[in-house]
Amino acid sequence: MPARAIIPFLVAMMLVTGVCNTLLTKYQDMQCVRNCESPSPKKRQHFEQPVIQTAQMFIGEMGCWLVVGLSTLYERLRSRQHLTSISDSGYEPVLTSADGDADNPIAKALAAEEDADGRAQLHGWRIVLLGLPACCDIAGTTLMNVGLLFVAASIYQMTRGALVLFVGLFSVVFLKRRLHLYQWSALVLVVVGVGIVGLAGALFKDDKATPSLLAEARTPETVRAIIGIFLIAGAQIFTATQFVLEEWILNHYALQPLKVVGWEGIFGFVVTVLGMTILHFTVGVTEAGKYGYFDAVEGWREITHYRSIAVSSVLIMISIGGFNFFGLSVTRTVSATSRSTIDTCRTLFIWIVSLGLGWETFKWLQVVGFALLVYGTFLFNNIVTPPLRACLPRRELPAVQPRSP
């Protein structure tokens, strides 16, 4: 069917936009903005504006409103044409499933949530509830952007795999879900995998991946890697909280998924800009804060004076907006576990591209950690079956057939 034939395109675009988002952010971090003519690499200063990069992400999420607006305009034009055909012909044609968008993956991403389970529509002052996960997103994304300054792009992406650990734990504590033995084992594998990936980043030097200001302070490479890994892993606590809050809100209220992303983009951008303003005048203007993370004026100057940073900023906004749209299309058309599998492939592609560009070096220990991380994630999401029969839930055990007399 033509509608189903578009699914490979959606999957490919989700993969491409996700890979581009991480690689473009790392590319920004590697751009020299001061002392670029110095023969000593340690004296060169690179673009280090994690808060501005967070704002870029929310601008990209706000771009989802453009898709919502175009979709609404299309539906209105379609309805108008439909009414015109009725008035001209004198009868109302019966719409079949082939005429509708029931099997269209893009239409599913744009479709409003059905209120079949009695949930109230999320509108009015209740929209402010989406500000809570947006604030968690601000904290998590900013910490991850800082961590990316200190580690390679592939280690950054693999360390983000710790998210499944915190989502699993929080779903038990706050959503009162029950995890089976094999799922707890999967979480242990994820922790071990992330630990091995972090160990690989700490033991093996990768100067190309970390052109940060800490190099000038002569902070050891191992310490930089450990700081980055802990920041990225710790950020997953905020991201997991964001996911749990979103699930709780959407369990009680119905709202078109793309609008959820758009509203979180608005709330996140407003809070980020307010925070940037306050931090700039309290920290950024001081002698210690000059040229630092909270110097918003310097960050804006670097974006406007360096074409590579400006272009990559626009591409980051487009990629994050596209990733959200295509990700929602895949989730609503196929399944959430399929999206999880594709996201794992994204990590692999980021690793391959980073190696091909010479941004990092190959580490066998990283392969071991990544393998454990992937297996643990797949096991938790029921993509693979547990190796031991005893780990299966009782209801999933095959019934013993009675012997014939």
Coordinates of C-alpha atoms in Angstrom, one line a residue:
M1 CA 0.0 0.0 0.0
P2 CA 1.3 3.5 -0.8
A3 CA 0.6 4.7 2.8
R4 CA 2.7 1.8 4.3
A5 CA 5.4 2.4 1.7
I6 CA 6.3 5.7 3.3
I7 CA 7.3 4.1 6.6
P8 CA 10.9 3.2 5.5
F9 CA 11.2 6.9 4.6
L10 CA 10.0 8.0 8.0
V11 CA 12.4 5.6 9.7
A12 CA 15.3 6.8 7.5
M13 CA 14.5 10.4 8.2
M14 CA 14.3 9.8 12.0
L15 CA 17.7 8.1 11.8
V16 CA 19.2 10.9 9.7
T17 CA 17.9 13.8 11.8
G18 CA 18.8 12.1 15.1
V19 CA 22.4 11.5 13.9
C20 CA 22.7 15.0 12.5
N21 CA 21.5 16.6 15.7
T22 CA 24.3 15.0 17.9
L23 CA 27.0 15.4 15.3
L24 CA 26.1 19.1 14.5
T25 CA 26.2 19.9 18.2
K26 CA 29.6 18.3 18.6
Y27 CA 30.7 20.2 15.4
Q28 CA 29.7 23.4 17.1
D29 CA 31.8 22.6 20.2
M30 CA 34.8 22.1 18.0
Q31 CA 34.7 25.5 16.3
C32 CA 37.5 27.9 17.3
V33 CA 36.2 31.4 18.3
R34 CA 39.3 33.0 20.0
N35 CA 43.1 32.8 19.6
C36 CA 42.6 30.7 16.5
E37 CA 46.0 31.7 15.1
S38 CA 47.9 30.5 18.1
P39 CA 50.3 27.7 17.2
S40 CA 49.5 26.0 20.5
P41 CA 46.1 24.1 20.4
K42 CA 45.8 24.5 24.1
K43 CA 45.5 28.3 23.8
R44 CA 42.7 28.2 21.2
Q45 CA 39.3 28.8 22.6
H46 CA 36.3 27.0 21.2
F47 CA 32.6 27.5 21.1
E48 CA 31.2 26.6 24.6
Q49 CA 27.6 27.8 25.0
P50 CA 25.6 24.8 26.3
V51 CA 22.7 27.1 27.4
I52 CA 22.4 28.7 24.0
Q53 CA 22.4 25.2 22.5
T54 CA 19.5 24.3 24.8
A55 CA 17.6 27.3 23.5
Q56 CA 18.3 26.1 19.9
M57 CA 16.7 22.8 20.8
F58 CA 13.5 24.5 22.0
I59 CA 13.3 26.7 18.9
G60 CA 13.4 23.5 16.9
E61 CA 10.6 22.0 19.0
M62 CA 8.6 25.2 18.5
G63 CA 8.9 24.5 14.8
C64 CA 6.4 21.7 15.3
W65 CA 3.7 24.4 15.3
L66 CA 4.5 25.1 11.7
V67 CA 3.6 21.5 10.8
V68 CA 0.5 21.8 13.0
G69 CA -0.5 25.0 11.3
L70 CA 0.0 23.6 7.8
S71 CA -1.9 20.5 8.7
T72 CA -4.8 22.6 10.0
L73 CA -4.8 24.7 6.8
Y74 CA -4.8 21.6 4.7
E75 CA -7.8 20.1 6.6
R76 CA -9.8 23.4 6.2
L77 CA -9.1 23.5 2.5
R78 CA -10.1 19.9 2.2
S79 CA -13.3 20.5 4.2
R80 CA -14.1 23.5 2.0
Q81 CA -13.7 21.5 -1.2
H82 CA -15.8 18.7 0.3
L83 CA -18.7 21.2 1.1
T84 CA -18.4 22.7 -2.4
S85 CA -18.7 19.2 -4.0
I86 CA -21.8 18.6 -1.9
S87 CA -23.5 21.9 -2.9
D88 CA -22.6 21.3 -6.6
S89 CA -23.8 17.7 -6.9
G90 CA -26.6 17.8 -4.4
Y91 CA -25.5 14.7 -2.5
E92 CA -22.9 13.8 0.1
P93 CA -20.4 11.2 -1.1
V94 CA -19.7 8.3 1.3
L95 CA -16.1 8.3 2.4
T96 CA -14.4 5.0 2.5
S97 CA -11.2 4.0 4.3
A98 CA -9.3 4.4 1.1
D99 CA -10.4 8.0 0.9
G100 CA -9.4 8.8 4.5
D101 CA -6.0 8.9 6.2
A102 CA -6.5 5.9 8.5
D103 CA -3.4 4.2 7.1
N104 CA -1.3 7.3 6.5
P105 CA 1.6 7.4 8.9
I106 CA 2.1 11.1 8.6
A107 CA -1.6 11.7 9.2
K108 CA -1.4 9.5 12.4
A109 CA 1.4 11.8 13.7
L110 CA -0.8 14.8 13.1
A111 CA -4.0 13.3 14.3
A112 CA -5.5 14.5 17.6
E113 CA -5.7 12.2 20.5
E114 CA -9.0 10.3 20.6
D115 CA -10.9 10.7 23.9
A116 CA -12.1 7.1 23.9
D117 CA -10.9 6.5 27.4
G118 CA -12.6 9.5 29.0
R119 CA -9.6 11.8 29.3
A120 CA -10.3 15.5 29.3
Q121 CA -8.8 17.6 26.6
L122 CA -5.7 19.5 27.7
H123 CA -6.4 23.2 27.1
G124 CA -6.8 26.5 29.0
W125 CA -4.7 26.9 32.1
R126 CA -3.9 23.2 32.2
I127 CA -1.5 23.7 29.3
V128 CA 0.9 25.1 31.9
L129 CA 1.3 21.6 33.2
L130 CA 3.6 21.0 30.2
G131 CA 6.0 23.5 31.7
L132 CA 7.0 21.0 34.3
P133 CA 8.5 18.4 31.8
A134 CA 9.9 21.4 29.9
C135 CA 11.9 22.5 32.9
C136 CA 13.2 19.0 33.4
D137 CA 14.2 19.1 29.7
I138 CA 16.1 22.3 30.3
A139 CA 18.1 20.9 33.1
G140 CA 18.8 17.6 31.4
T141 CA 19.7 19.0 28.0
T142 CA 22.0 21.7 29.4
L143 CA 23.9 19.2 31.5
M144 CA 24.3 16.9 28.5
N145 CA 25.5 19.8 26.3
V146 CA 28.2 20.5 29.0
G147 CA 29.1 16.9 29.1
L148 CA 29.5 16.7 25.4
L149 CA 32.2 19.3 25.6
F150 CA 34.4 16.7 27.5
V151 CA 33.7 13.4 25.7
A152 CA 33.5 12.0 22.2
A153 CA 30.1 12.1 20.4
S154 CA 29.7 8.3 20.5
I155 CA 30.5 8.1 24.3
Y156 CA 28.0 10.9 24.8
Q157 CA 25.3 9.0 22.9
M158 CA 26.0 5.7 24.6
T159 CA 26.0 7.2 28.1
R160 CA 22.6 8.5 27.3
G161 CA 21.5 4.9 27.3
A162 CA 21.4 5.2 31.1
L163 CA 18.0 6.8 30.6
V164 CA 16.3 3.4 30.5
L165 CA 17.6 2.7 34.0
F166 CA 16.0 5.9 35.5
V167 CA 12.8 5.5 33.5
G168 CA 12.4 2.0 34.8
L169 CA 13.1 3.0 38.4
F170 CA 10.8 6.0 38.3
S171 CA 8.0 4.1 36.6
V172 CA 8.1 1.7 39.6
V173 CA 8.2 4.4 42.2
F174 CA 5.8 7.0 40.8
L175 CA 3.7 5.2 38.2
K176 CA 3.4 2.1 40.4
R177 CA 4.4 -0.3 37.7
R178 CA 5.8 -3.8 38.3
L179 CA 9.0 -4.9 36.6
H180 CA 9.8 -8.6 36.1
L181 CA 13.0 -10.2 37.1
Y182 CA 14.4 -10.1 33.6
Q183 CA 13.7 -6.4 33.4
W184 CA 15.7 -5.8 36.6
S185 CA 18.5 -7.9 35.1
A186 CA 18.3 -5.7 32.0
L187 CA 18.7 -2.6 34.1
V188 CA 21.8 -4.1 35.7
L189 CA 23.2 -4.8 32.2
V190 CA 22.6 -1.2 31.2
V191 CA 24.5 0.1 34.3
V192 CA 27.4 -2.2 33.5
G193 CA 27.4 -1.2 29.9
V194 CA 27.4 2.5 30.6
G195 CA 30.1 1.9 33.2
I196 CA 32.3 0.2 30.6
V197 CA 31.7 2.9 28.0
G198 CA 32.7 5.5 30.6
L199 CA 35.8 3.5 31.5
A200 CA 36.8 3.4 27.8
G201 CA 36.4 7.2 27.6
A202 CA 38.5 7.6 30.8
L203 CA 41.3 5.2 30.0
F204 CA 42.0 6.1 26.4
K205 CA 42.9 9.7 25.5
D206 CA 41.0 11.4 22.7
D207 CA 42.3 15.0 22.3
K208 CA 40.3 15.6 19.1
A209 CA 37.0 15.0 20.9
T210 CA 37.5 17.4 23.8
P211 CA 38.8 20.9 22.6
S212 CA 37.6 22.5 25.8
L213 CA 38.7 25.3 28.1
L214 CA 39.7 22.7 30.7
A215 CA 42.6 21.9 28.5
E216 CA 44.0 25.3 29.1
A217 CA 43.6 24.7 32.9
R218 CA 45.7 21.5 32.4
T219 CA 43.0 19.3 33.7
P220 CA 43.9 15.7 33.0
E221 CA 42.1 14.0 30.1
T222 CA 40.9 11.3 32.4
V223 CA 39.3 13.8 34.8
R224 CA 37.6 15.6 31.9
A225 CA 36.1 12.4 30.6
I226 CA 34.9 11.4 34.0
I227 CA 33.3 14.8 34.5
G228 CA 31.6 14.6 31.1
I229 CA 30.3 11.1 31.7
F230 CA 28.9 11.9 35.1
L231 CA 27.2 15.0 33.8
I232 CA 25.6 13.1 30.9
A233 CA 24.5 10.2 33.1
G234 CA 23.2 12.5 35.8
A235 CA 21.2 14.4 33.2
Q236 CA 19.3 11.2 32.5
I237 CA 17.6 11.7 35.9
F238 CA 16.0 14.9 34.7
T239 CA 15.1 13.3 31.3
A240 CA 13.5 10.3 33.0
T241 CA 11.6 12.7 35.2
Q242 CA 10.4 14.5 32.1
F243 CA 9.2 11.3 30.5
V244 CA 7.4 10.2 33.7
L245 CA 5.7 13.6 34.0
E246 CA 4.7 13.5 30.3
E247 CA 3.2 10.1 30.7
W248 CA 1.3 11.1 33.8
I249 CA -0.1 14.2 32.1
L250 CA -1.1 12.3 29.0
N251 CA -2.7 9.5 31.1
H252 CA -5.1 12.2 32.5
Y253 CA -5.4 14.6 29.5
A254 CA -5.6 14.2 25.8
L255 CA -3.6 16.3 23.4
Q256 CA -2.2 15.9 19.9
P257 CA 1.4 14.6 20.4
L258 CA 2.9 17.2 18.1
K259 CA 1.2 20.0 20.0
V260 CA 2.8 18.5 23.2
V261 CA 6.2 19.0 21.7
G262 CA 5.3 22.5 20.5
W263 CA 4.0 23.6 23.9
E264 CA 7.1 22.2 25.6
G265 CA 9.2 24.1 23.1
I266 CA 7.4 27.4 24.0
F267 CA 7.7 26.9 27.7
G268 CA 11.2 25.7 27.5
F269 CA 12.4 28.6 25.3
V270 CA 10.7 31.2 27.6
V271 CA 12.2 29.7 30.8
T272 CA 15.7 29.3 29.1
V273 CA 15.8 32.9 27.9
L274 CA 14.7 34.2 31.3
G275 CA 17.4 32.0 32.9
M276 CA 20.0 33.1 30.4
T277 CA 19.2 36.8 31.1
I278 CA 19.4 36.4 34.9
L279 CA 22.6 34.3 34.8
H280 CA 24.2 36.7 32.3
F281 CA 23.8 39.7 34.6
T282 CA 24.7 37.8 37.8
V283 CA 27.5 35.6 36.5
G284 CA 28.3 36.3 32.8
V285 CA 29.3 40.0 33.3
T286 CA 31.7 39.2 36.1
E287 CA 35.4 38.7 35.5
A288 CA 35.2 35.0 36.4
G289 CA 32.2 34.5 34.2
K290 CA 33.4 36.4 31.1
Y291 CA 33.6 34.1 28.0
G292 CA 32.0 31.3 30.1
Y293 CA 28.8 29.3 29.8
F294 CA 26.6 32.2 31.0
D295 CA 28.1 35.0 29.0
A296 CA 25.1 35.4 26.6
V297 CA 26.5 38.5 24.9
E298 CA 29.7 36.6 23.9
G299 CA 27.6 33.6 22.8
W300 CA 25.5 35.8 20.5
R301 CA 28.7 37.5 19.2
E302 CA 30.2 34.1 18.3
I303 CA 27.0 32.9 16.5
T304 CA 26.7 36.1 14.4
H305 CA 30.5 36.4 13.6
Y306 CA 31.2 32.8 12.7
R307 CA 29.3 31.5 9.7
S308 CA 30.0 27.8 10.6
I309 CA 28.4 28.3 14.0
A310 CA 25.4 30.2 12.6
V311 CA 24.7 27.6 9.9
S312 CA 25.1 24.7 12.3
S313 CA 22.7 26.4 14.7
V314 CA 20.0 26.6 12.0
L315 CA 20.6 23.0 11.0
I316 CA 20.4 21.9 14.7
M317 CA 17.0 23.5 15.0
I318 CA 15.8 21.8 11.8
S319 CA 17.2 18.4 12.9
I320 CA 15.6 18.5 16.3
G321 CA 12.2 19.5 14.9
G322 CA 12.5 16.8 12.2
F323 CA 13.6 14.2 14.8
N324 CA 10.5 14.9 16.9
F325 CA 8.1 14.8 14.0
F326 CA 9.5 11.6 12.4
G327 CA 9.9 10.0 15.7
L328 CA 6.2 10.6 16.6
S329 CA 5.3 9.3 13.1
V330 CA 7.2 6.1 13.7
T331 CA 5.9 5.6 17.2
R332 CA 2.3 6.0 16.2
T333 CA 2.6 3.9 13.0
V334 CA 4.8 1.1 14.2
S335 CA 5.5 0.9 17.9
A336 CA 7.5 2.5 20.7
T337 CA 9.9 -0.5 20.8
S338 CA 10.6 0.0 17.1
R339 CA 11.6 3.6 17.9
S340 CA 13.9 2.4 20.7
T341 CA 15.6 0.0 18.2
I342 CA 16.1 2.8 15.7
D343 CA 17.5 5.0 18.4
T344 CA 20.1 2.3 19.1
C345 CA 21.0 2.3 15.4
R346 CA 21.4 6.1 15.7
T347 CA 24.1 5.6 18.3
L348 CA 25.9 3.1 16.1
F349 CA 25.8 5.6 13.1
I350 CA 27.1 8.4 15.2
W351 CA 30.0 6.3 16.3
I352 CA 30.8 5.2 12.7
V353 CA 30.6 8.8 11.3
S354 CA 32.7 10.2 14.2
L355 CA 35.4 7.6 13.5
G356 CA 35.2 8.3 9.7
L357 CA 35.6 12.1 10.3
G358 CA 38.5 11.4 12.6
W359 CA 36.8 13.0 15.6
E360 CA 37.7 10.1 17.9
T361 CA 39.7 6.9 18.0
F362 CA 38.4 3.3 18.0
K363 CA 38.3 1.6 21.4
W364 CA 37.6 -2.1 21.8
L365 CA 36.4 -1.6 25.4
Q366 CA 33.7 0.7 24.0
V367 CA 32.4 -2.1 21.8
V368 CA 31.9 -4.3 24.9
G369 CA 30.1 -1.6 26.7
F370 CA 27.9 -0.8 23.8
A371 CA 27.0 -4.4 23.2
L372 CA 25.9 -4.8 26.9
L373 CA 24.0 -1.5 26.7
V374 CA 22.1 -2.6 23.5
Y375 CA 21.3 -6.0 24.9
G376 CA 20.1 -4.6 28.2
T377 CA 17.9 -2.0 26.4
F378 CA 16.4 -4.6 24.0
L379 CA 15.8 -7.0 26.9
F380 CA 14.0 -4.3 29.0
N381 CA 11.8 -3.3 26.0
N382 CA 10.9 -7.0 25.3
I383 CA 12.6 -6.9 21.9
V384 CA 14.6 -10.0 22.8
T385 CA 13.6 -12.9 25.1
P386 CA 15.4 -13.6 28.4
P387 CA 18.0 -16.4 28.1
L388 CA 16.7 -18.2 31.2
R389 CA 13.2 -19.7 31.5
A390 CA 13.1 -18.8 35.2
C391 CA 13.3 -15.1 34.3
L392 CA 10.0 -15.2 32.4
P393 CA 6.8 -14.0 34.1
R394 CA 4.5 -16.9 35.1
R395 CA 1.8 -15.9 32.6
E396 CA 4.3 -16.2 29.7
L397 CA 5.4 -19.8 30.5
P398 CA 4.0 -22.3 28.0
A399 CA 1.4 -24.6 29.5
V400 CA 2.4 -28.2 30.1
Q401 CA 0.4 -30.5 27.9
P402 CA -1.0 -33.6 29.6
R403 CA 0.2 -36.9 28.4
S404 CA -2.2 -39.1 26.7
P405 CA -3.1 -42.3 28.6

